[in-house]
Amino acid sequence: MKLLKLLLICAGLCLVMLSSVSCSKNNKIVFDDSDSTALELDNEWAVVTFRYVSFRVKPGFEEDIASQGRIGDILLVKGKKYVPNLYDSSDTLWYKFDKGWLNENNVTLYSNKLKAKSAAKKLINLNEEKE
C-alpha cells in the first residue's frame, strides 16, 4: 500500500513538472508568411550543389553560357528537358531556371522552398568548413 501511494505521488509530481515546462507562455511560434511560394506544392525548387556552375542558354554542354551560379543558390524550376548525350545512347535531364539551363548533376530538387532553404544552409556551412 505504501508503494502504491509513493508511485501515485511520484506520478503526480511528474505530471505537474511536465505540464509546467510544456506550457511556457514565453515560447511563441512565429510563422513567416512573407513568401507565398515557400510552401506551394505546385512548384519544385532546386539547390545548386557545386561550388560554381554555368547556366546554359539551351540545354546541352556545348551551348553558350548564359550566367553563373554557386553552391547554395536556391532556384525555382521552370521546366525540364531530356537531351541525348553526344557520346553515348543515354539521355541527360536538364532543368530550366530564370538564369538558364543546368544539368541534373548540378542541383538537388526539393518539394518546397523551405526545404530548399534548409538544405542550402547546410550545404554552405559544409562548404565553409572544408575551406
Coordinates of C-alpha atoms in Angstrom, one line a residue:
M1 CA 0.0 0.0 0.0
K2 CA 2.9 2.4 0.8
L3 CA 4.5 1.5 -2.5
L4 CA 1.2 2.4 -4.4
K5 CA 1.0 5.8 -2.6
L6 CA 4.6 6.5 -3.3
L7 CA 4.1 5.7 -7.0
L8 CA 1.0 7.9 -7.2
I9 CA 2.8 10.8 -5.6
C10 CA 5.8 10.4 -8.0
A11 CA 3.4 10.2 -11.0
G12 CA 1.6 13.3 -9.8
L13 CA 4.8 15.2 -9.3
C14 CA 6.0 14.2 -12.8
L15 CA 2.7 15.4 -14.3
V16 CA 2.9 18.7 -12.6
M17 CA 6.5 19.2 -13.7
L18 CA 5.8 18.3 -17.3
S19 CA 2.8 20.5 -17.6
S20 CA 4.6 23.5 -16.2
V21 CA 7.5 23.0 -18.6
S22 CA 5.5 22.5 -21.7
C23 CA 3.1 25.4 -21.1
S24 CA 5.6 28.2 -21.0
K25 CA 4.0 31.4 -22.2
N26 CA 7.3 32.9 -23.4
N27 CA 7.7 30.4 -26.2
K28 CA 6.0 31.7 -29.4
I29 CA 5.9 30.1 -32.7
V30 CA 6.3 32.7 -35.5
F31 CA 5.2 31.8 -39.0
D32 CA 6.8 33.9 -41.7
D33 CA 4.2 34.3 -44.5
S34 CA 6.1 37.0 -46.4
D35 CA 7.0 34.5 -49.2
S36 CA 3.8 33.0 -50.5
T37 CA 5.7 30.5 -52.7
A38 CA 7.6 28.9 -49.8
L39 CA 5.0 26.1 -49.2
E40 CA 3.3 25.9 -52.6
L41 CA 3.1 22.3 -53.7
D42 CA 2.9 23.0 -57.4
N43 CA 6.5 24.3 -57.5
E44 CA 9.8 22.4 -57.5
W45 CA 12.8 24.1 -56.0
A46 CA 16.5 23.3 -56.7
V47 CA 19.6 24.0 -54.8
V48 CA 23.0 24.2 -56.6
T49 CA 25.3 21.6 -55.2
F50 CA 28.6 22.5 -56.9
R51 CA 30.8 25.4 -55.9
Y52 CA 30.4 27.1 -59.3
V53 CA 28.1 26.3 -62.2
S54 CA 27.4 27.7 -65.6
F55 CA 23.9 28.2 -66.7
R56 CA 23.4 27.4 -70.4
V57 CA 21.3 29.3 -73.0
K58 CA 19.8 26.0 -74.1
P59 CA 20.1 22.5 -72.6
G60 CA 23.4 21.0 -73.5
F61 CA 27.0 21.2 -72.5
E62 CA 28.0 22.5 -75.9
E63 CA 25.6 25.5 -75.6
D64 CA 26.7 29.1 -74.8
I65 CA 27.0 30.1 -71.2
A66 CA 24.1 32.4 -70.1
S67 CA 25.0 33.1 -66.5
Q68 CA 26.9 31.8 -63.4
G69 CA 25.7 30.3 -60.1
R70 CA 27.3 28.9 -57.0
I71 CA 26.7 26.4 -54.2
G72 CA 23.6 27.0 -52.1
D73 CA 21.8 29.1 -54.7
I74 CA 18.0 28.4 -54.5
L75 CA 16.2 28.3 -57.8
L76 CA 12.6 27.8 -58.9
V77 CA 12.3 25.1 -61.6
K78 CA 10.6 26.5 -64.7
G79 CA 10.9 23.4 -67.0
K80 CA 12.7 20.1 -67.7
K81 CA 14.0 18.6 -70.9
Y82 CA 15.8 15.3 -71.7
V83 CA 18.7 15.8 -74.1
P84 CA 20.5 12.9 -75.9
N85 CA 24.2 12.7 -75.0
L86 CA 26.6 13.1 -77.8
Y87 CA 29.0 10.4 -76.6
D88 CA 26.6 7.5 -75.8
S89 CA 23.0 6.4 -76.1
S90 CA 21.8 7.8 -72.8
D91 CA 19.8 11.0 -72.1
T92 CA 20.6 13.8 -69.7
L93 CA 18.0 15.7 -67.8
W94 CA 18.3 19.5 -67.8
Y95 CA 16.3 21.9 -65.7
K96 CA 15.3 25.4 -66.8
F97 CA 15.6 28.4 -64.4
D98 CA 15.4 32.1 -64.8
K99 CA 19.1 32.3 -65.3
G100 CA 19.3 29.5 -67.9
W101 CA 19.6 25.7 -68.0
L102 CA 21.5 23.4 -65.6
N103 CA 22.3 19.7 -65.8
E104 CA 20.6 17.4 -63.3
N105 CA 24.0 16.6 -61.7
N106 CA 24.5 20.3 -60.6
V107 CA 21.3 20.5 -58.4
T108 CA 19.2 18.7 -55.9
L109 CA 15.4 19.1 -56.1
Y110 CA 13.0 19.8 -53.2
S111 CA 9.2 19.9 -52.9
N112 CA 9.1 23.4 -51.4
K113 CA 11.2 26.4 -50.8
L114 CA 11.5 25.9 -47.1
K115 CA 13.2 22.5 -47.5
A116 CA 15.4 24.0 -50.2
K117 CA 16.5 26.9 -47.9
S118 CA 17.3 24.4 -45.1
A119 CA 19.4 22.2 -47.4
A120 CA 21.2 25.3 -48.9
K121 CA 22.2 26.5 -45.5
K122 CA 23.6 23.1 -44.6
L123 CA 25.5 22.9 -47.9
I124 CA 27.0 26.3 -47.4
N125 CA 28.1 25.5 -43.9
L126 CA 29.7 22.3 -45.0
N127 CA 31.5 24.0 -47.8
E128 CA 32.8 26.7 -45.5
E129 CA 34.1 24.0 -43.1
K130 CA 36.1 22.4 -45.9
E131 CA 37.9 25.7 -46.8

